[in-house]
Amino acid sequence: MTHEILRPHFPWITLVALIVIVGIANPAFFSVSGFVILMADVIPLLIMAIGMTFAIYIGGIDLSIQQLANMVTVMTTVYLAQFGISVALLVVLVGGLFGIISGFVTTRLYVPSFVSTLAIGFIALSIAKWLSNQRALFMDATLRDAHFGWMFGNTMGVPHELVIGLLLAFFAWLLQTRTPFGRALKAVGSGELAAVASGIDVDRVKIFAFGLSGMFAAFAGLMFSVKLSGGDAQLANGFLLLAIVAVLVGGTPLTGGVGGIINTVIGTLIVMVIRAAMVYLEIDATQQQMIFGIVLIVAIALTIDRSKLRSVVK
Amino acid sequence: MIRDIIVKWAPLLVLVFLVLLFPIFEWLEDFRAGKDHIYLLDSRFFSVRNASRIAVAATPGLMVAIGVTFIIIMGSIDLSMEGSVSISAVIFAFAFLALGGTLLSWAWLAIPAAMLVGAGIGFVNGLVHVVFRIPSFMVSLAMGFVGTGLALVLTGGDRIRIEDEVFRSLLTVRWLNFPIMCYVALLALLVAWFIQSHTTLGRNFYAIGGGEELAQASGLNVARIRVLGFALAGVFFALGALMAVGRIGIAETATGNNFMFISIAAVVVGGTALWGGIGGIPNTLVGILIVYVITNGMVVIGLPSWLQDGVLGVLVITAVVLSTSRKSISFVK
């Protein structure tokens, strides 16, 4: 019983404990400016993880986000000269469209989301390869700075990407907690049958959730391409694992219905602290994927709601 | 009833259709250019040489797809193949080189060692899935990341070359135009088919896929069978790794790349339902051939290579949609 009461508090307790441990091992970790830089670095991951939160919150998963972000880095690079700053709008819309298609295939065509999103991801990969001619593309530096220089500037010591990330998180949080859509999302995640019985258009809610996931993934891709000044069909590889880890470690279980955006923010910070700790403890970067894979398994085991397992893919 | 028959034979019909389709494009091209071209006979696609090329390309994927077929028949899913293949390949390569570097020495022990590694990862997959009651797709996805990560740690990002001529004869020595690895794969295919249709374990997979509660109530130890299933799948993933290393002579972290999508595509395109209980090893053979006939055929008739991933994506969705009986499902996650 105490376990049940404590469970919602696990994520932030974990975060605080990790920060304290890492801080004791290396007091330099507590420097404010260092911390701000760390947080700014983790923003693209945060944005991707926020999108993924919507997919997991309704009990699904979106395995296409990495490929969508890859495709967007290529699109941004290719169309920057033509569309200028509106390329941001274009890619976010395209990301949302891909998400909506995933949602449609999942709900209306009865394809489990891990297969539908995997397949849609490969369609995105196809487009990325086509647009990029299978090469790494580079942005024109002047164009980039003219249109997207604001993304990575610095005002009074506060990195702009941090502000962007927090604004997007705030927007997502509003959507989740203060709108009818957010309530519907909660209802669908908590129990689809009950949601249907209460007259909620479950399919529409789910399609919209996948659409949001795609839009956030696209925005993360946009930030990648501006930050790294280019596009490539593999640029964002490696972020799928981290995004899933961030959502689950934050306390949104695979079974959906509880948790949410705040949890994902905490989860992303946990990922950030673990990565920072690995640097301080001089753990080789090659071990990162293995470590996060294990963290993922532990996180799922601790957060999953076993009473709801019947409704999840075996 | 008729629908059932169509669904059952559709994958094979699609395969035959595709094999006959690509030569038509070749014929059209030569016809337009005014060259003599007898349909099929003059085709570059429809030739023994190209068939062998397709077979060699498909062999590693076939092994991996066979492994995941057992799991999908149970109604679960295993997404750890990329990591399992990479780590099996890397450990095989290290053991092979450490034990002598040629198949004629004790280095042959590296082959069973790799299969043990695969089985071990599958065993852990199954155990975590059953004991902690975590959905298999998530456990195995995470285990796959661990496998890839471990391979990266072991190799430090380097490629390990296997240059032993005896081992490479898998690819270099041909019997009746086909490299030895195709015959090894055929043998593994027969073993898998035997396990599926002539052993208790194989029948139990179908029992669980058809209805887990019923299987449990009939006295099956469902948890034990699941764990065994994942371990068995791991052995076939390791076989896939061996074939992949045999084909290109290199073991590295990237050896496992793309196997997840290709193997799942092959299984569902072959007509094995993601819901479990339907389909089997012969379907997977047809499925992997469809996948590789399409990728090969697209190259032969000159379509750009970037199209392949997208075509496979559409194909997978179509196959799952067609194989799903809408009446039997209420909700999809």
XYZ file of C-alpha atoms in Angstrom:
647
model
C 0.000 0.000 0.000
C 2.769 2.445 0.895
C 4.231 1.518 -2.458
C 1.056 2.727 -4.156
C 1.100 6.031 -2.266
C 4.768 6.580 -2.952
C 4.705 5.572 -6.593
C 3.704 8.982 -8.053
C 6.587 10.550 -6.150
C 9.273 8.144 -7.313
C 10.402 10.179 -10.334
C 11.249 13.437 -8.597
C 12.721 11.611 -5.585
C 14.937 9.703 -8.027
C 15.913 12.963 -9.711
C 16.799 14.723 -6.456
C 18.691 11.675 -5.177
C 20.665 11.437 -8.430
C 21.511 15.130 -8.383
C 22.690 14.896 -4.766
C 24.803 11.787 -5.432
C 26.386 13.209 -8.562
C 26.868 16.548 -6.821
C 28.682 14.958 -3.889
C 30.887 12.985 -6.244
C 31.645 16.107 -8.204
C 30.755 19.484 -6.591
C 31.342 21.237 -9.921
C 27.997 19.760 -10.978
C 26.212 22.311 -8.764
C 27.471 25.300 -10.715
C 24.426 27.155 -12.068
C 25.932 28.058 -15.425
C 27.034 24.467 -16.024
C 23.577 23.255 -15.145
C 21.936 25.704 -17.541
C 24.165 24.509 -20.380
C 23.325 20.909 -19.595
C 19.628 21.719 -19.684
C 19.901 23.635 -22.928
C 21.613 20.628 -24.495
C 18.821 18.302 -23.546
C 15.996 20.425 -25.039
C 15.615 18.577 -28.398
C 15.296 15.346 -26.427
C 12.744 16.985 -24.126
C 10.630 18.062 -27.097
C 10.736 14.598 -28.644
C 9.879 13.024 -25.309
C 6.916 15.380 -24.848
C 5.507 14.202 -28.159
C 6.117 10.588 -27.215
C 4.285 11.230 -23.927
C 1.019 11.761 -25.803
C 1.412 8.446 -27.657
C 2.290 6.510 -24.504
C -0.361 8.306 -22.437
C -3.095 6.729 -24.553
C -1.433 3.329 -24.177
C 0.289 3.305 -27.581
C 3.844 3.954 -28.672
C 5.378 5.974 -31.481
C 8.469 4.332 -32.959
C 8.513 6.741 -35.913
C 9.730 9.863 -34.092
C 13.395 9.287 -34.824
C 12.792 8.840 -38.541
C 10.414 11.830 -38.610
C 13.070 14.000 -36.983
C 15.617 12.701 -39.504
C 13.312 13.551 -42.383
C 12.690 17.011 -40.962
C 16.419 17.782 -40.708
C 16.668 17.045 -44.427
C 13.500 18.997 -45.305
C 14.610 22.012 -43.300
C 18.002 22.049 -44.976
C 16.595 21.611 -48.467
C 13.744 24.119 -48.225
C 15.341 26.776 -46.011
C 16.412 28.900 -48.967
C 12.979 28.684 -50.569
C 10.677 29.219 -47.604
C 12.823 31.062 -45.085
C 11.430 30.952 -41.601
C 8.112 29.450 -42.717
C 9.981 26.188 -43.259
C 9.381 25.718 -39.522
C 5.636 25.767 -40.089
C 5.976 23.457 -43.068
C 7.969 20.779 -41.249
C 5.778 20.859 -38.156
C 2.710 20.410 -40.349
C 4.351 17.552 -42.233
C 5.317 15.931 -38.915
C 1.759 16.297 -37.703
C 0.454 14.803 -40.946
C 2.682 11.752 -40.563
C 1.517 11.376 -36.980
C -2.106 11.624 -38.058
C -1.524 8.947 -40.700
C 0.025 6.720 -38.001
C -2.986 7.352 -35.806
C -5.384 6.640 -38.640
C -3.651 3.374 -39.538
C -3.627 2.373 -35.872
C -7.236 3.172 -35.026
C -9.178 2.751 -38.240
C -7.143 -0.033 -39.851
C -6.480 -1.928 -36.608
C -2.709 -2.106 -36.962
C -0.942 -2.117 -33.558
C 0.861 1.180 -33.052
C 4.321 -0.334 -32.741
C 3.962 -1.775 -36.243
C 2.121 1.149 -37.842
C 4.580 3.731 -36.531
C 7.555 1.550 -37.455
C 6.208 1.297 -41.014
C 5.332 5.011 -41.267
C 8.840 5.731 -39.993
C 10.270 3.822 -42.932
C 8.136 5.831 -45.347
C 9.619 8.956 -43.750
C 13.101 7.447 -44.144
C 12.364 6.915 -47.827
C 11.441 10.559 -48.264
C 14.511 11.672 -46.311
C 16.785 9.599 -48.546
C 15.064 10.924 -51.653
C 15.319 14.584 -50.630
C 18.907 14.278 -49.471
C 20.127 12.071 -52.310
C 21.468 9.882 -49.503
C 24.133 12.422 -48.613
C 24.700 14.656 -45.615
C 23.519 18.170 -46.480
C 24.794 21.423 -45.066
C 22.923 24.651 -44.475
C 23.968 28.006 -45.737
C 25.271 29.669 -42.558
C 24.031 33.180 -43.410
C 20.532 31.931 -44.207
C 20.469 29.875 -41.066
C 21.507 32.765 -38.858
C 19.109 35.148 -40.587
C 16.073 32.912 -40.085
C 16.847 30.722 -37.117
C 19.643 32.533 -35.327
C 17.151 33.385 -32.561
C 16.869 29.712 -31.662
C 20.323 29.433 -30.200
C 21.004 32.897 -28.936
C 21.535 33.923 -25.348
C 19.712 36.635 -23.380
C 21.142 37.567 -19.988
C 22.714 34.151 -19.619
C 19.533 32.287 -20.482
C 19.930 30.166 -23.629
C 17.020 30.673 -26.003
C 16.550 26.974 -26.687
C 15.852 26.516 -22.992
C 13.072 29.111 -23.213
C 11.670 27.473 -26.350
C 11.712 24.063 -24.685
C 9.975 25.320 -21.553
C 7.369 27.194 -23.602
C 6.581 24.064 -25.598
C 6.429 22.024 -22.397
C 4.079 24.618 -20.902
C 1.896 24.514 -24.008
C 1.762 20.714 -23.882
C 0.991 20.836 -20.173
C -1.893 23.261 -20.782
C -3.185 20.946 -23.497
C -3.012 17.956 -21.195
C -4.500 19.504 -18.059
C -6.676 22.462 -19.060
C -8.537 21.450 -22.223
C -11.361 19.061 -23.095
C -8.870 17.214 -25.279
C -6.665 16.695 -22.245
C -9.556 15.261 -20.252
C -10.462 12.980 -23.146
C -6.841 11.883 -23.352
C -6.916 10.942 -19.684
C -10.167 9.051 -20.142
C -8.832 7.086 -23.121
C -5.586 6.320 -21.334
C -7.361 5.180 -18.195
C -9.763 2.838 -19.904
C -10.886 2.808 -23.500
C -14.126 0.941 -22.933
C -15.270 3.405 -20.299
C -14.217 6.281 -22.552
C -16.332 4.914 -25.399
C -19.247 4.401 -23.052
C -19.048 8.035 -21.936
C -19.415 9.164 -25.507
C -15.836 10.134 -26.271
C -14.709 9.720 -29.873
C -11.767 7.535 -28.885
C -10.386 7.162 -32.402
C -10.258 10.907 -32.907
C -8.489 11.464 -29.597
C -5.892 8.832 -30.458
C -5.318 10.136 -33.970
C -4.813 13.600 -32.517
C -2.382 12.226 -29.916
C -0.246 10.633 -32.621
C -0.480 13.860 -34.613
C 0.928 15.779 -31.642
C 3.688 13.214 -31.293
C 4.627 13.777 -34.931
C 4.541 17.562 -34.578
C 6.829 17.573 -31.557
C 9.202 15.134 -33.238
C 9.297 17.464 -36.235
C 10.082 20.453 -34.047
C 12.897 18.506 -32.405
C 14.197 17.668 -35.877
C 14.053 21.356 -36.794
C 16.181 22.212 -33.749
C 18.685 19.477 -34.602
C 19.159 20.707 -38.122
C 19.565 24.328 -37.073
C 21.919 23.381 -34.245
C 24.072 21.082 -36.375
C 23.586 23.282 -39.434
C 22.568 20.508 -41.788
C 20.400 17.527 -42.539
C 20.963 13.824 -42.914
C 18.712 10.758 -42.996
C 20.492 9.518 -39.844
C 21.103 12.717 -37.903
C 18.682 12.024 -35.039
C 19.431 8.319 -34.670
C 19.812 7.267 -31.060
C 17.067 9.542 -29.779
C 14.251 7.007 -29.895
C 15.684 5.059 -26.954
C 16.354 8.209 -24.944
C 12.875 9.610 -25.588
C 11.198 6.384 -24.453
C 13.470 6.277 -21.409
C 12.644 9.893 -20.544
C 8.889 9.253 -20.685
C 8.964 6.000 -18.718
C 11.550 7.064 -16.130
C 9.419 10.131 -15.578
C 6.600 7.907 -14.450
C 4.193 7.737 -17.384
C 3.729 3.977 -17.566
C 3.458 1.979 -20.759
C -0.141 1.294 -19.808
C -1.003 4.983 -20.085
C -3.533 7.056 -18.178
C -1.280 8.495 -15.470
C 1.789 10.665 -15.539
C 2.026 13.283 -18.242
C 4.075 16.245 -19.378
C 5.487 17.238 -15.976
C 6.629 13.661 -15.489
C 8.357 13.718 -18.852
C 10.165 16.930 -17.935
C 11.404 15.185 -14.777
C 12.282 12.067 -16.788
C 14.279 14.118 -19.282
C 16.168 15.745 -16.409
C 16.935 12.283 -15.003
C 18.329 11.248 -18.387
C 20.367 14.457 -18.415
C 21.806 13.827 -14.931
C 22.681 10.216 -15.784
C 24.472 11.378 -18.922
C 26.302 14.082 -17.009
C 27.238 11.568 -14.317
C 28.654 9.282 -16.984
C 30.891 12.097 -18.151
C 32.070 12.876 -14.622
C 32.584 9.237 -13.750
C 34.503 8.888 -16.999
C 32.282 6.133 -18.273
C 32.961 5.665 -21.945
C 30.303 7.153 -24.239
C 30.018 3.812 -26.020
C 28.399 2.385 -22.907
C 25.603 4.937 -22.922
C 23.208 2.893 -25.041
C 23.697 -0.238 -22.964
C 23.171 1.635 -19.707
C 20.013 3.380 -20.899
C 18.670 0.084 -22.219
C 18.992 -1.396 -18.739
C 17.560 1.765 -17.130
C 14.603 1.405 -19.503
C 13.843 -2.159 -18.435
C 14.039 -1.233 -14.747
C 11.863 1.847 -15.284
C 9.156 -0.125 -17.088
C 9.149 -2.810 -14.418
C 8.714 -0.201 -11.688
C 6.046 1.939 -13.356
C 3.789 -0.448 -15.218
C 0.235 -0.900 -13.964
C -0.205 -4.653 -14.013
C -3.954 -4.548 -13.432
C -4.349 -2.984 -16.878
C -2.049 -5.316 -18.751
C -4.835 -7.154 -20.553
C -5.445 -4.113 -22.679
C -1.850 -3.860 -23.854
C -0.021 -5.696 -26.585
C 1.351 -8.927 -25.229
C -14.597 -19.990 -46.323
C -13.411 -18.771 -49.714
C -11.903 -15.755 -47.956
C -9.890 -18.115 -45.761
C -8.504 -19.923 -48.767
C -7.589 -16.662 -50.487
C -5.931 -15.347 -47.339
C -3.999 -18.584 -46.995
C -2.623 -18.594 -50.515
C -2.428 -14.861 -51.139
C 1.243 -14.463 -50.117
C 2.369 -17.200 -52.508
C 0.262 -15.706 -55.313
C 1.779 -12.295 -54.639
C 5.265 -13.822 -54.834
C 4.535 -15.526 -58.163
C 2.927 -12.353 -59.470
C 5.986 -10.278 -58.518
C 8.396 -12.759 -60.076
C 6.433 -12.558 -63.334
C 5.916 -8.796 -63.065
C 9.492 -7.514 -63.049
C 10.468 -9.284 -66.314
C 7.529 -7.499 -68.001
C 9.183 -4.149 -67.277
C 12.446 -5.448 -68.709
C 10.632 -6.700 -71.783
C 8.864 -3.343 -72.218
C 12.134 -1.487 -71.994
C 13.806 -3.611 -74.659
C 10.662 -3.516 -76.803
C 10.716 0.276 -76.781
C 14.393 0.245 -77.620
C 13.617 -2.099 -80.516
C 15.771 -4.961 -79.197
C 14.921 -8.641 -79.420
C 13.713 -9.836 -76.060
C 11.825 -13.032 -75.338
C 9.791 -12.620 -72.149
C 11.379 -14.481 -69.175
C 14.059 -16.162 -71.301
C 16.080 -13.000 -71.861
C 15.287 -11.524 -68.488
C 18.144 -10.504 -66.227
C 15.808 -10.658 -63.249
C 14.376 -14.100 -64.035
C 17.712 -15.910 -64.160
C 19.514 -18.428 -61.992
C 22.257 -15.942 -61.309
C 19.811 -13.358 -59.984
C 17.904 -15.996 -58.021
C 21.155 -16.865 -56.293
C 21.783 -13.194 -55.618
C 18.333 -12.852 -54.031
C 18.850 -16.041 -52.013
C 22.184 -14.841 -50.621
C 20.776 -11.448 -49.702
C 17.718 -13.009 -48.062
C 19.519 -15.685 -46.032
C 20.403 -13.682 -42.877
C 16.988 -12.018 -42.859
C 15.296 -15.405 -43.265
C 17.016 -16.747 -40.146
C 15.985 -13.705 -38.101
C 12.445 -13.801 -39.465
C 12.127 -17.496 -38.598
C 13.121 -16.682 -35.033
C 10.521 -13.963 -34.646
C 7.880 -16.146 -36.330
C 7.805 -18.439 -33.288
C 7.226 -15.430 -31.060
C 4.530 -13.879 -33.228
C 2.709 -17.216 -33.418
C 2.539 -17.010 -29.611
C 0.914 -13.599 -29.968
C 3.943 -11.829 -28.512
C 6.584 -9.843 -30.353
C 10.355 -9.760 -30.195
C 11.999 -6.507 -31.254
C 15.459 -7.365 -29.905
C 16.758 -8.792 -33.183
C 19.020 -5.901 -34.121
C 20.833 -6.008 -30.816
C 20.851 -9.808 -30.649
C 22.315 -10.094 -34.143
C 24.987 -7.473 -33.452
C 26.125 -8.945 -30.154
C 26.061 -12.532 -31.459
C 28.073 -11.488 -34.504
C 30.624 -9.571 -32.453
C 31.094 -12.298 -29.842
C 31.323 -14.887 -32.607
C 34.026 -12.871 -34.321
C 36.048 -12.346 -31.141
C 35.787 -16.001 -30.124
C 36.582 -17.148 -33.652
C 39.742 -15.072 -33.852
C 40.808 -15.915 -30.287
C 40.443 -19.650 -30.799
C 42.550 -19.869 -33.920
C 40.852 -17.892 -36.654
C 40.091 -20.792 -38.921
C 37.144 -23.120 -38.937
C 39.465 -26.137 -39.027
C 40.799 -25.402 -35.537
C 38.982 -25.082 -32.216
C 37.574 -21.851 -33.594
C 34.499 -23.768 -34.736
C 33.448 -23.514 -31.090
C 32.671 -19.857 -31.806
C 29.592 -20.981 -33.736
C 27.851 -22.728 -30.821
C 29.093 -19.898 -28.593
C 27.283 -17.336 -30.738
C 24.141 -19.453 -30.677
C 24.395 -19.629 -26.879
C 24.688 -15.852 -26.703
C 21.561 -15.510 -28.831
C 19.725 -18.040 -26.702
C 20.891 -16.241 -23.556
C 19.550 -12.869 -24.685
C 16.283 -14.493 -25.708
C 16.116 -16.273 -22.361
C 16.532 -12.987 -20.479
C 13.918 -11.402 -22.771
C 11.441 -14.116 -21.975
C 12.238 -14.183 -18.271
C 11.841 -10.420 -17.793
C 8.665 -10.510 -19.888
C 7.123 -13.334 -17.871
C 8.386 -12.592 -14.368
C 7.873 -8.819 -14.330
C 4.856 -9.029 -16.626
C 6.095 -6.343 -18.989
C 4.756 -6.378 -22.564
C 7.184 -8.300 -24.747
C 7.578 -5.581 -27.368
C 8.952 -3.216 -24.756
C 11.204 -5.723 -22.986
C 12.674 -6.900 -26.244
C 13.057 -3.372 -27.631
C 15.014 -2.422 -24.512
C 17.044 -5.663 -24.640
C 17.832 -4.898 -28.264
C 19.249 -1.528 -27.233
C 21.297 -3.277 -24.543
C 22.596 -5.765 -27.135
C 23.608 -3.068 -29.591
C 25.144 -1.101 -26.739
C 27.113 -4.113 -25.553
C 28.355 -4.790 -29.069
C 29.500 -1.172 -29.243
C 31.312 -1.483 -25.910
C 33.057 -4.689 -27.009
C 34.152 -3.425 -30.404
C 34.661 0.216 -29.458
C 33.099 0.978 -32.854
C 35.669 -1.055 -34.807
C 34.957 -3.609 -37.496
C 36.228 -7.118 -37.012
C 37.204 -8.907 -40.181
C 36.807 -12.649 -40.578
C 39.060 -13.656 -43.424
C 39.217 -17.403 -42.855
C 38.710 -19.033 -46.245
C 36.970 -22.062 -44.816
C 34.365 -19.916 -43.088
C 34.020 -17.616 -46.058
C 33.362 -20.641 -48.250
C 29.794 -20.200 -46.968
C 29.641 -17.537 -49.627
C 32.450 -18.373 -52.019
C 31.824 -22.047 -52.696
C 28.812 -22.746 -54.867
C 26.916 -25.921 -55.408
C 24.528 -25.833 -58.380
C 24.993 -22.052 -58.658
C 23.967 -21.384 -55.046
C 26.504 -20.637 -52.274
C 26.719 -23.074 -49.366
C 25.059 -20.585 -47.011
C 21.798 -21.067 -48.909
C 21.904 -24.787 -48.170
C 22.736 -24.149 -44.516
C 19.773 -21.791 -44.379
C 17.590 -24.433 -46.021
C 18.635 -26.906 -43.344
C 17.836 -24.398 -40.586
C 14.498 -23.743 -42.274
C 13.683 -27.459 -42.211
C 14.677 -27.711 -38.556
C 12.460 -24.727 -37.738
C 9.588 -26.231 -39.688
C 10.089 -29.508 -37.848
C 10.050 -27.736 -34.468
C 6.909 -25.876 -35.455
C 4.911 -28.817 -36.729
C 6.348 -31.964 -35.168
C 7.327 -31.078 -31.622
C 5.242 -30.420 -28.530
C 6.928 -27.063 -28.084
C 5.907 -25.983 -31.579
C 2.303 -27.024 -31.075
C 2.284 -25.236 -27.732
C 3.234 -21.961 -29.432
C 0.050 -22.235 -31.480
C -1.965 -23.139 -28.409
C -0.812 -19.984 -26.613
C -1.344 -17.827 -29.681
C -4.832 -19.186 -30.161
C -5.877 -18.377 -26.607
C -3.620 -17.955 -23.643
C -6.218 -18.576 -20.942
C -7.417 -21.710 -22.662
C -3.864 -22.992 -22.980
C -3.207 -22.288 -19.318
C -6.462 -23.958 -18.318
C -5.549 -27.012 -20.379
C -2.512 -27.462 -18.204
C 0.206 -25.821 -20.271
C 2.916 -24.015 -18.379
C 2.496 -20.856 -20.473
C 5.297 -18.933 -18.763
C 7.820 -21.710 -19.361
C 6.858 -22.084 -23.014
C 7.129 -18.342 -23.565
C 10.640 -18.238 -22.103
C 11.654 -21.233 -24.236
C 10.157 -19.533 -27.282
C 12.208 -16.397 -26.779
C 15.368 -18.461 -26.244
C 14.657 -20.412 -29.438
C 14.127 -17.152 -31.326
C 17.481 -15.972 -29.980
C 19.220 -19.026 -31.436
C 17.830 -18.174 -34.875
C 18.853 -14.530 -34.462
C 22.375 -15.801 -33.803
C 22.176 -17.952 -36.948
C 21.172 -14.806 -38.802
C 24.241 -13.105 -37.343
C 26.490 -15.963 -38.523
C 25.029 -15.730 -42.034
C 25.439 -11.954 -42.058
C 29.091 -12.270 -41.040
C 29.570 -15.097 -43.563
C 28.098 -12.910 -46.292
C 30.192 -9.785 -45.812
C 33.114 -11.104 -43.748
C 32.762 -8.333 -41.161
C 31.268 -8.272 -37.680
C 30.438 -4.876 -36.184
C 27.865 -2.989 -34.141
C 25.965 -2.206 -37.325
C 25.689 -5.859 -38.361
C 22.191 -5.979 -36.887
C 20.904 -2.809 -38.575
C 17.597 -3.060 -40.451
C 16.843 -6.605 -39.362
C 13.944 -5.492 -37.183
C 11.899 -4.031 -39.944
C 12.824 -6.585 -42.603
C 12.061 -9.591 -40.427
C 8.749 -8.253 -39.158
C 7.841 -7.226 -42.687
C 8.637 -10.756 -43.884
C 6.551 -12.385 -41.174
C 3.431 -10.262 -41.654
C 3.705 -10.136 -45.446
C 3.964 -13.909 -45.418
C 0.559 -14.096 -43.773
C 1.379 -14.803 -40.134
C -1.103 -12.768 -38.110
C 0.282 -10.396 -35.479
C -2.487 -11.634 -33.182
C -0.954 -15.064 -32.965
C -2.049 -18.581 -33.710
C -2.065 -18.290 -37.526
C 0.713 -18.779 -40.063
C 4.106 -20.351 -39.606
C 7.551 -21.042 -41.013
C 6.510 -21.649 -44.663
C 4.704 -18.295 -44.616
C 7.863 -16.622 -43.407
C 9.870 -18.153 -46.257
C 7.364 -16.748 -48.756
C 7.356 -13.426 -46.902
C 11.124 -12.943 -46.921
C 11.232 -13.879 -50.610
C 8.558 -11.264 -51.354
C 10.572 -8.630 -49.485
C 13.823 -9.420 -51.288
C 12.238 -9.991 -54.702
C 10.768 -6.498 -54.419
C 14.025 -4.847 -53.364
C 16.033 -6.745 -55.979
C 13.433 -6.280 -58.723
C 13.239 -2.558 -58.090
C 16.975 -2.292 -58.615
C 16.895 -4.444 -61.752
C 14.223 -2.348 -63.437
C 16.062 0.804 -62.414
C 13.889 2.292 -59.688
C 15.780 4.477 -57.198
C 16.962 2.743 -54.050
C 15.445 5.313 -51.701
C 11.998 4.022 -52.659
C 12.597 0.630 -51.046
C 12.042 1.582 -47.403
C 8.826 3.389 -48.219
C 7.498 0.543 -50.366
C 8.207 -1.915 -47.547
C 6.457 0.397 -45.095
C 3.308 0.499 -47.222
C 3.530 -3.248 -47.800
C 3.674 -4.025 -44.079
C 0.644 -1.900 -43.289
C -1.276 -3.428 -46.188
C -0.363 -6.949 -45.127
C -1.422 -6.407 -41.512
C -4.664 -4.790 -42.643
C -5.480 -7.651 -45.015
C -4.652 -10.364 -42.482
C -6.750 -8.808 -39.722
C -10.196 -10.123 -39.160
C -12.061 -7.064 -37.943
C -14.735 -8.987 -36.126
C -12.351 -10.511 -33.629
C -10.747 -7.324 -32.372
C -12.277 -4.666 -30.212
C -9.403 -2.311 -29.538
C -5.971 -1.748 -30.902
C -3.185 -0.017 -29.091
